[in-house]
Every structure is written in C-alpha cells, then in structure tokens.
Tab-separated table of N, CA and C in Angstrom:
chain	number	residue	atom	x	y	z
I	1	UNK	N	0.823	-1.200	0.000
I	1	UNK	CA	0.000	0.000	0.000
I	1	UNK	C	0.869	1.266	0.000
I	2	UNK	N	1.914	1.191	0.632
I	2	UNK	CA	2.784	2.203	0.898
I	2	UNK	C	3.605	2.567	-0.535
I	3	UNK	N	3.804	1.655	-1.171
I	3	UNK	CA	4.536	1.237	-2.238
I	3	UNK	C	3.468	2.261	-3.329
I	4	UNK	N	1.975	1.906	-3.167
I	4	UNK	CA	1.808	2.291	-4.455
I	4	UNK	C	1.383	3.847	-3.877
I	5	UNK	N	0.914	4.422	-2.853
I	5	UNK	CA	1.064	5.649	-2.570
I	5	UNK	C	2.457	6.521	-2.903
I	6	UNK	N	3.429	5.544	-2.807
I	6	UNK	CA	4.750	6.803	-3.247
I	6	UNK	C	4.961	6.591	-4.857
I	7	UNK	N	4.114	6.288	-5.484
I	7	UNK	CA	3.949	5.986	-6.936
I	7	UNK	C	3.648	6.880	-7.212
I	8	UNK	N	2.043	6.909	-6.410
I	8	UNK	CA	1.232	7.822	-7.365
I	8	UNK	C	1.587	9.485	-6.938
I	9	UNK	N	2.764	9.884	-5.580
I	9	UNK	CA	3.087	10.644	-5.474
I	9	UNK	C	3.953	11.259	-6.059
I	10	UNK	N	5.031	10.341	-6.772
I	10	UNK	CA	5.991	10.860	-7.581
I	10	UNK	C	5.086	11.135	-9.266
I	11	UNK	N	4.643	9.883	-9.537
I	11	UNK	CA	3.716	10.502	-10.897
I	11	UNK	C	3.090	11.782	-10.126
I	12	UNK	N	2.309	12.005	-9.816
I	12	UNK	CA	1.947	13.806	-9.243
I	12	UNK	C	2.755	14.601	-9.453
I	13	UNK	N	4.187	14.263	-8.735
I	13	UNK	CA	4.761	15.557	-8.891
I	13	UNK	C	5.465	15.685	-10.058
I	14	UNK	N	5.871	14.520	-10.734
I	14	UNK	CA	5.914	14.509	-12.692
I	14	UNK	C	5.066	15.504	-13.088
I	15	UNK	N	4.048	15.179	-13.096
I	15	UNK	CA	3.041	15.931	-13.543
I	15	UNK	C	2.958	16.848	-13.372
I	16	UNK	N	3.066	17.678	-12.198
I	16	UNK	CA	3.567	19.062	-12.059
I	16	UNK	C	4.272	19.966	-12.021
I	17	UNK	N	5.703	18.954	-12.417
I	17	UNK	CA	6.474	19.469	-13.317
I	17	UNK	C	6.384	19.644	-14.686
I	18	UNK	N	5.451	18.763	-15.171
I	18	UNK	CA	5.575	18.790	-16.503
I	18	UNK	C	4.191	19.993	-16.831
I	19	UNK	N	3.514	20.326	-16.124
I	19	UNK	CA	2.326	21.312	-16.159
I	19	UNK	C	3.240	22.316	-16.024
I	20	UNK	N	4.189	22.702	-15.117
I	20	UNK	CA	4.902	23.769	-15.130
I	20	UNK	C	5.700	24.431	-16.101
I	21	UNK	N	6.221	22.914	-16.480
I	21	UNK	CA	7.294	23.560	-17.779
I	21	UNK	C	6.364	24.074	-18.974
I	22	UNK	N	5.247	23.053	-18.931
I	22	UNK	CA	4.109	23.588	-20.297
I	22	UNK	C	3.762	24.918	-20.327
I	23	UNK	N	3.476	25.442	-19.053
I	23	UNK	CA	2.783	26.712	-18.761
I	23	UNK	C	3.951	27.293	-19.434
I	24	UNK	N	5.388	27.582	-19.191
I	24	UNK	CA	6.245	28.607	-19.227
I	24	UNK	C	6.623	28.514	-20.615
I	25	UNK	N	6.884	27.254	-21.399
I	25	UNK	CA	6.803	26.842	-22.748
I	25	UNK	C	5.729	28.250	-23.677
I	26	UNK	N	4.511	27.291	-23.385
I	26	UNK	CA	3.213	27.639	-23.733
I	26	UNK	C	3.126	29.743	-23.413
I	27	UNK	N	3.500	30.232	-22.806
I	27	UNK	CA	3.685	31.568	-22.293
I	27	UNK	C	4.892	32.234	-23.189
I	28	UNK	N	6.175	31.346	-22.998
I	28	UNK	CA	7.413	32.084	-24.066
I	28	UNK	C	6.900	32.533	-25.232
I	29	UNK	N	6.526	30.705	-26.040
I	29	UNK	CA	5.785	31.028	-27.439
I	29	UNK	C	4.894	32.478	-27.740
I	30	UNK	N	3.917	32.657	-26.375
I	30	UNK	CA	2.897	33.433	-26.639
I	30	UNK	C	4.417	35.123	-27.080
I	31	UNK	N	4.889	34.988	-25.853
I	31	UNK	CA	6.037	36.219	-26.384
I	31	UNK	C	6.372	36.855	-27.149
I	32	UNK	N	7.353	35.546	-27.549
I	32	UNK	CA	7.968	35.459	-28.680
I	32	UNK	C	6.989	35.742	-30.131
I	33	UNK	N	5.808	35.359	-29.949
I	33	UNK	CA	4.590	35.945	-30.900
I	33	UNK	C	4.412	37.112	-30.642
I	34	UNK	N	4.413	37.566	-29.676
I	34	UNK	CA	3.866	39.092	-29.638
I	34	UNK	C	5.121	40.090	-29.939
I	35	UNK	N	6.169	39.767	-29.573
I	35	UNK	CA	6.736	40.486	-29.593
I	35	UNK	C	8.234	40.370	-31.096
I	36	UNK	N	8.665	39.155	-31.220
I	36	UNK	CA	9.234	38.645	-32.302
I	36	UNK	C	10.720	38.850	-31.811
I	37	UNK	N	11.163	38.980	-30.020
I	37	UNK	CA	12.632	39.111	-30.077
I	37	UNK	C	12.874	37.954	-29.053
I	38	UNK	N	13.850	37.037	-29.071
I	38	UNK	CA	14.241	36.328	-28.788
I	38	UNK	C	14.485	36.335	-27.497
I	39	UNK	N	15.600	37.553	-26.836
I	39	UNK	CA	16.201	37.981	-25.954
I	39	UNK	C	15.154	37.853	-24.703
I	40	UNK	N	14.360	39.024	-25.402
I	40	UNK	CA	13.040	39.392	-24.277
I	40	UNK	C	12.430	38.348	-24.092
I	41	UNK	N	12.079	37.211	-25.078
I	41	UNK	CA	11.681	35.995	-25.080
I	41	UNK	C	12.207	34.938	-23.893
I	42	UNK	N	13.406	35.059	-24.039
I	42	UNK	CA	13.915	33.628	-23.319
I	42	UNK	C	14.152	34.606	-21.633
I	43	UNK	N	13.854	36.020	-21.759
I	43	UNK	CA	14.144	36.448	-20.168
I	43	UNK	C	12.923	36.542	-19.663
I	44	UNK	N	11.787	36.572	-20.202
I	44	UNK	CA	10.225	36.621	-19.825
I	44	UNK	C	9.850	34.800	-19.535
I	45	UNK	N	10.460	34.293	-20.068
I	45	UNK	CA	10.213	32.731	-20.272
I	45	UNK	C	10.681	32.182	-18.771
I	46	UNK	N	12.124	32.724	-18.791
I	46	UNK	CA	13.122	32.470	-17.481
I	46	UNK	C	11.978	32.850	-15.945
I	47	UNK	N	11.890	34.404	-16.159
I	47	UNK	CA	10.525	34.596	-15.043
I	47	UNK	C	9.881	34.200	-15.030
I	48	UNK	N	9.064	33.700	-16.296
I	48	UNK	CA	8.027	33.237	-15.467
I	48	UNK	C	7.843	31.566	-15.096
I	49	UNK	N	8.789	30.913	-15.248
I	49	UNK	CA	9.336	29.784	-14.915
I	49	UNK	C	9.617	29.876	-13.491
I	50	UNK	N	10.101	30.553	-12.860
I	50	UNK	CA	10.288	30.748	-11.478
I	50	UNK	C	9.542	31.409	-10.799
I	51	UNK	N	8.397	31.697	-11.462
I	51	UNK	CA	7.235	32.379	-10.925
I	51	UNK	C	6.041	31.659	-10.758
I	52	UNK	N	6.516	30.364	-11.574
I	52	UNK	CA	5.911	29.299	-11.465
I	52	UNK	C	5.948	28.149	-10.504
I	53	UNK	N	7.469	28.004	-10.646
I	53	UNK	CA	8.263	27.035	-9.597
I	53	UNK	C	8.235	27.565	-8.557
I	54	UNK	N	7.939	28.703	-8.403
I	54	UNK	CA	7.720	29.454	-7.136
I	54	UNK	C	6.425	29.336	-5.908
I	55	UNK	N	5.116	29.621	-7.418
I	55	UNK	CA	3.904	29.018	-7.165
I	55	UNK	C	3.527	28.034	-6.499
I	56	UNK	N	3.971	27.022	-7.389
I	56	UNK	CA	3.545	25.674	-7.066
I	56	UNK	C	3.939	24.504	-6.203
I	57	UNK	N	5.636	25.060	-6.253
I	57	UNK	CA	6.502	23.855	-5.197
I	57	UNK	C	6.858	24.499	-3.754
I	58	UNK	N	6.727	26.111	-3.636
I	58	UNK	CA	7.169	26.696	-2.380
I	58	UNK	C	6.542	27.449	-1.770
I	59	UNK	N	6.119	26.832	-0.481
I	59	UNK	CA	4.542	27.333	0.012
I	59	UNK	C	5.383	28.721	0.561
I	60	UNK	N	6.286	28.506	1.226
I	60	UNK	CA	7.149	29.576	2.281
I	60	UNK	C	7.673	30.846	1.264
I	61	UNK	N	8.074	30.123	-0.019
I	61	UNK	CA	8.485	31.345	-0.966
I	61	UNK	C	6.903	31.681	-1.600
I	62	UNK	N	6.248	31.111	-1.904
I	62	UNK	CA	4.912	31.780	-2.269
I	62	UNK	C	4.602	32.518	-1.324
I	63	UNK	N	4.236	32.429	0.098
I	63	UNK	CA	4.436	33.563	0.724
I	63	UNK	C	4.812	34.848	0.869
I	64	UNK	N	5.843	34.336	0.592
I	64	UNK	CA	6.733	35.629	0.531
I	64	UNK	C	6.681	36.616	-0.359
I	65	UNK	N	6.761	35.754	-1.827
I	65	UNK	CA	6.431	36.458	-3.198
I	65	UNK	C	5.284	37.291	-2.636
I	66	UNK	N	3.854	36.720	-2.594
I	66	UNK	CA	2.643	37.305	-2.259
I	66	UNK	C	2.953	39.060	-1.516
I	67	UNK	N	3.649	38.457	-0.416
I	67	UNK	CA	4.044	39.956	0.632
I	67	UNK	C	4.989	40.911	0.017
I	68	UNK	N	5.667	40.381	-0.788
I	68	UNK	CA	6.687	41.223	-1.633
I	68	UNK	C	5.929	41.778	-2.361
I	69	UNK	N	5.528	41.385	-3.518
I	69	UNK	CA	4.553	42.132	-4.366
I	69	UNK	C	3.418	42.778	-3.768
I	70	UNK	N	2.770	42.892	-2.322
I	70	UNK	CA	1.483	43.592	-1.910
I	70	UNK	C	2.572	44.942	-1.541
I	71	UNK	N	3.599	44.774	-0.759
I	71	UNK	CA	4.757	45.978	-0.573
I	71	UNK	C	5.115	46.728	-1.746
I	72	UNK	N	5.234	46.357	-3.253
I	72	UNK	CA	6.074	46.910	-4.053
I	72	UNK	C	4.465	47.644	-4.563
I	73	UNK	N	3.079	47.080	-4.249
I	73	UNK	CA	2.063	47.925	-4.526
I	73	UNK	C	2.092	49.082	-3.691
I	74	UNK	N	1.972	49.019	-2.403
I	74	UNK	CA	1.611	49.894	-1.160
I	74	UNK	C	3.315	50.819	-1.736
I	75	UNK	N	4.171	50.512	-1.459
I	75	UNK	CA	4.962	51.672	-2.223
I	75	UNK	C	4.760	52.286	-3.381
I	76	UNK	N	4.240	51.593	-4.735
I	76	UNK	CA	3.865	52.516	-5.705
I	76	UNK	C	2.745	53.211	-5.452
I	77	UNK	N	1.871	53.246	-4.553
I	77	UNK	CA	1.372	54.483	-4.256
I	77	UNK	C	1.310	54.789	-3.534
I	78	UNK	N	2.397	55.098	-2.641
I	78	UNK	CA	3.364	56.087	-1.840
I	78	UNK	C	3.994	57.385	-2.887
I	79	UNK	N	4.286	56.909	-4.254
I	79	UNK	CA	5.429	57.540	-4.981
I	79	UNK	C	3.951	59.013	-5.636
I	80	UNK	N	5.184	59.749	-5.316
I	80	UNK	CA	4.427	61.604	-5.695
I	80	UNK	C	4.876	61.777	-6.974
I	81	UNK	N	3.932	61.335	-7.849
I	81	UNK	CA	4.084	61.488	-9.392
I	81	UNK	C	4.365	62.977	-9.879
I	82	UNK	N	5.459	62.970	-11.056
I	82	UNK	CA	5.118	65.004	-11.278
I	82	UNK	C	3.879	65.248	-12.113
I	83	UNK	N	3.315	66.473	-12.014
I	83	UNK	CA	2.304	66.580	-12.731
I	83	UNK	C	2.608	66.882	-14.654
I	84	UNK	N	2.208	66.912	-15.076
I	84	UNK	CA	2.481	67.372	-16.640
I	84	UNK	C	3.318	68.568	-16.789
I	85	UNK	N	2.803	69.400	-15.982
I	85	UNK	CA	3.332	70.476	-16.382
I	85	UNK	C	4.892	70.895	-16.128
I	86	UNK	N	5.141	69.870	-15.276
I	86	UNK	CA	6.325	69.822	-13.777
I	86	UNK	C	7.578	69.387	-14.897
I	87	UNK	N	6.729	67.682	-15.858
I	87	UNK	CA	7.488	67.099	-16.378
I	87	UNK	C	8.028	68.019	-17.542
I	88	UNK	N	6.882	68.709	-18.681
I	88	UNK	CA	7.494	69.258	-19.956
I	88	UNK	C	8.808	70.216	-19.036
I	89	UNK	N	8.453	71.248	-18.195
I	89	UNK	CA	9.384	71.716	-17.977
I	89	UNK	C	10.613	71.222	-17.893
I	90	UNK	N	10.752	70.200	-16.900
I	90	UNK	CA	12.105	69.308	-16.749
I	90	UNK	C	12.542	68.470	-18.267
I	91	UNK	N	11.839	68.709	-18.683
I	91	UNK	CA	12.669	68.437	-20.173
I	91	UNK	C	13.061	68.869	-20.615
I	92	UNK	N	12.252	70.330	-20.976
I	92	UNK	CA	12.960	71.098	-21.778
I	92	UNK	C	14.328	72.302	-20.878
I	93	UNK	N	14.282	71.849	-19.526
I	93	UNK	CA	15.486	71.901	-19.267
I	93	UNK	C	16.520	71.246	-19.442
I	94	UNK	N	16.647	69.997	-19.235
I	94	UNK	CA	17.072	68.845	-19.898
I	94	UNK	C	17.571	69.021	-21.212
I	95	UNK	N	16.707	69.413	-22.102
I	95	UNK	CA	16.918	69.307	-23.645
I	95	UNK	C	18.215	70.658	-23.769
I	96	UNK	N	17.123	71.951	-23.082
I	96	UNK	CA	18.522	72.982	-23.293
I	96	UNK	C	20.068	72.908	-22.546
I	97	UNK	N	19.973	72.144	-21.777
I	97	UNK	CA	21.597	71.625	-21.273
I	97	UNK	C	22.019	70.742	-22.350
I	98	UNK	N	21.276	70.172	-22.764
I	98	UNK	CA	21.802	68.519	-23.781
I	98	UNK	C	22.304	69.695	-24.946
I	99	UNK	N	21.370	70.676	-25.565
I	99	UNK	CA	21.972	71.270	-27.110
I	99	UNK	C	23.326	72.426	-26.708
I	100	UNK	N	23.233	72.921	-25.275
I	100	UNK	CA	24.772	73.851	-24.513
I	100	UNK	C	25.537	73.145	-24.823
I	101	UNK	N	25.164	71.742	-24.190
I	101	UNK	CA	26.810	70.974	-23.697
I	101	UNK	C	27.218	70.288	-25.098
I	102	UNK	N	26.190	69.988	-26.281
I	102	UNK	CA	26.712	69.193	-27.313
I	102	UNK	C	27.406	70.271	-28.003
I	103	UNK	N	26.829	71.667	-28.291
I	103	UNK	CA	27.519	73.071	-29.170
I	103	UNK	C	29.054	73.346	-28.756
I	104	UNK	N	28.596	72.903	-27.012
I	104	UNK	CA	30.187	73.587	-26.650
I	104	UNK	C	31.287	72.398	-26.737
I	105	UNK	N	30.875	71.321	-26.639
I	105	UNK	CA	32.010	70.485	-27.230
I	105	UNK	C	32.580	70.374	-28.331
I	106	UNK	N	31.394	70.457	-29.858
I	106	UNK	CA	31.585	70.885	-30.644
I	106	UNK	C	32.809	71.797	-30.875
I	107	UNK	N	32.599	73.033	-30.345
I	107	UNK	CA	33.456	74.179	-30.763
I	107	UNK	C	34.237	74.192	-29.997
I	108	UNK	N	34.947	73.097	-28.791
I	108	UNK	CA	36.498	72.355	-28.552
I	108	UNK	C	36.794	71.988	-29.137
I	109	UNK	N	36.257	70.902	-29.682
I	109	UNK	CA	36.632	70.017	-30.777
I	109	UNK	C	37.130	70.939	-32.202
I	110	UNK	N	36.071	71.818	-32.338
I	110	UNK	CA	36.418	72.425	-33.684
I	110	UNK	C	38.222	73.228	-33.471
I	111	UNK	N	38.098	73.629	-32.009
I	111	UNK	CA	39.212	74.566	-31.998
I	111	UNK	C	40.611	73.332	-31.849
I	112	UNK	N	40.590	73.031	-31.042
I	112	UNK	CA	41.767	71.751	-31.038
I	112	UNK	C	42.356	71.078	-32.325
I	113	UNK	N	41.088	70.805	-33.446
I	113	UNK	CA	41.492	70.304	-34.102
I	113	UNK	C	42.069	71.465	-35.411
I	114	UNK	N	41.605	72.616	-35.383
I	114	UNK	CA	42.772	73.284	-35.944
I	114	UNK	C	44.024	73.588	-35.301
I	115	UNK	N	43.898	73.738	-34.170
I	115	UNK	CA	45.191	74.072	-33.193
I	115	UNK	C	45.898	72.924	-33.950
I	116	UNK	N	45.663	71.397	-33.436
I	116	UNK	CA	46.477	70.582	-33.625
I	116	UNK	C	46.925	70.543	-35.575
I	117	UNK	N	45.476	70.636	-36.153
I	117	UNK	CA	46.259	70.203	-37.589
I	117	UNK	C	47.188	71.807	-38.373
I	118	UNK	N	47.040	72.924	-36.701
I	118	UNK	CA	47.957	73.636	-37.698
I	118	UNK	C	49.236	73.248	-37.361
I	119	UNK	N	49.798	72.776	-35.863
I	119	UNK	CA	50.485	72.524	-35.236
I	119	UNK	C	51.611	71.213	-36.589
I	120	UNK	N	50.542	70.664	-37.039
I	120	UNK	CA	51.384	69.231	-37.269
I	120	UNK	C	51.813	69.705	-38.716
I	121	UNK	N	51.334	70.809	-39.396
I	121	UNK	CA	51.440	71.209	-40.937
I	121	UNK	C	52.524	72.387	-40.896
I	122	UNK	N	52.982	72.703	-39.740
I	122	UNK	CA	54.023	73.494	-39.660
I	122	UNK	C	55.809	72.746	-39.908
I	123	UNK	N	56.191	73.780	-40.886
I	123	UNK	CA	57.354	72.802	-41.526
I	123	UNK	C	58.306	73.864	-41.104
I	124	UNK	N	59.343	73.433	-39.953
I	124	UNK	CA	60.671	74.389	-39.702
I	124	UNK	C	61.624	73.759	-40.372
C-alpha cells in the first residue's frame, strides 16, 4: 500500500512538473509571438518559470512572493508622481543643457582640431 502511494506521489509531482514547464513553454511562445525578439523571449520565459516554480513547489516562498509584491504595490502608491506640467518643464530643461553641452564640445573640438592640424602642418 505504501509502495503504491509513493507511486502515485511521484507521478503527481511529474506531472507538475511537466504542467509547469508547459505553462512557461506555452507563455514564451505566446512572447515570442507578440513580440518577435528572442532575448526578451527567453528572459520573460526564465521569469516566469520561477514564478511558477515558485507558485507551485514553495509554500514559504509563495508567501513571501505574495508579501513582496502587496509591498512593491503599497509603495507605488506612496510615490508623488510630477504633474504634466512639472514634467514638460524638466525636459525642456534637460533638452537645453543637452543642445549647450553638445555646441560647446563641438566648438572644442572644432578649436583643437585646428590648433592641432595647424600645429602638425608646420614645416621648420
């Protein structure tokens, strides 16, 4: 009796391995369809494989997952979003430092490199 109870326990947990791997299989594919890149494919595949194995074989890490993710909610709305108006501004501050600092390198560059190619065309 004992014998065939640890049978049908190991077929079980076959089986739920093999439900697991299907799910994450069955999920990549979907990906990899939606999206057509490989990369993102096999790292979305990877998660959710362990999001699975996570699920199903670890009551203590399912736990945990559960409390982790209700925390990473209750902090995202903690977070003080900027308003629209907050953001264009900070861009287009942003943007006018980005076109200063690219002009003024520029016109190092421009000056150096006559400095230097007058430097090297000088024949004593």
């Amino acid at each position: 009796m004992k014998k065939t109870l640890n049978l049908i326990r190991i077929f079980l947990k076959k089986i739920k391995h093999t439900i697991v791997l299907l799910l994450s299989f069955i999920l990549g594919v979907f990906i990899f369809w939606k999206t057509g890149n490989l990369s993102d494919t096999l790292a979305s595949s990877f998660l959710i494989l362990f999001i699975l194995i996570t699920l199903f074989f670890r009551k203590k890490r399912r736990k945990k997952l559960f409390e982790f993710l209700e925390d990473v909610f209750l902090e995202m709305r903690k977070i003080n979003w900027p308003s629209l108006q907050e953001t264009l501004q900070t861009t287009f501050i942003i943007l006018m430092i980005v076109i200063f600092s690219s002009f003024a390198f520029w016109m190092i560059d421009k000056i150096l490199v006559y400095t230097i190619s007058s430097i090297i065309t000088l024949r004593i």
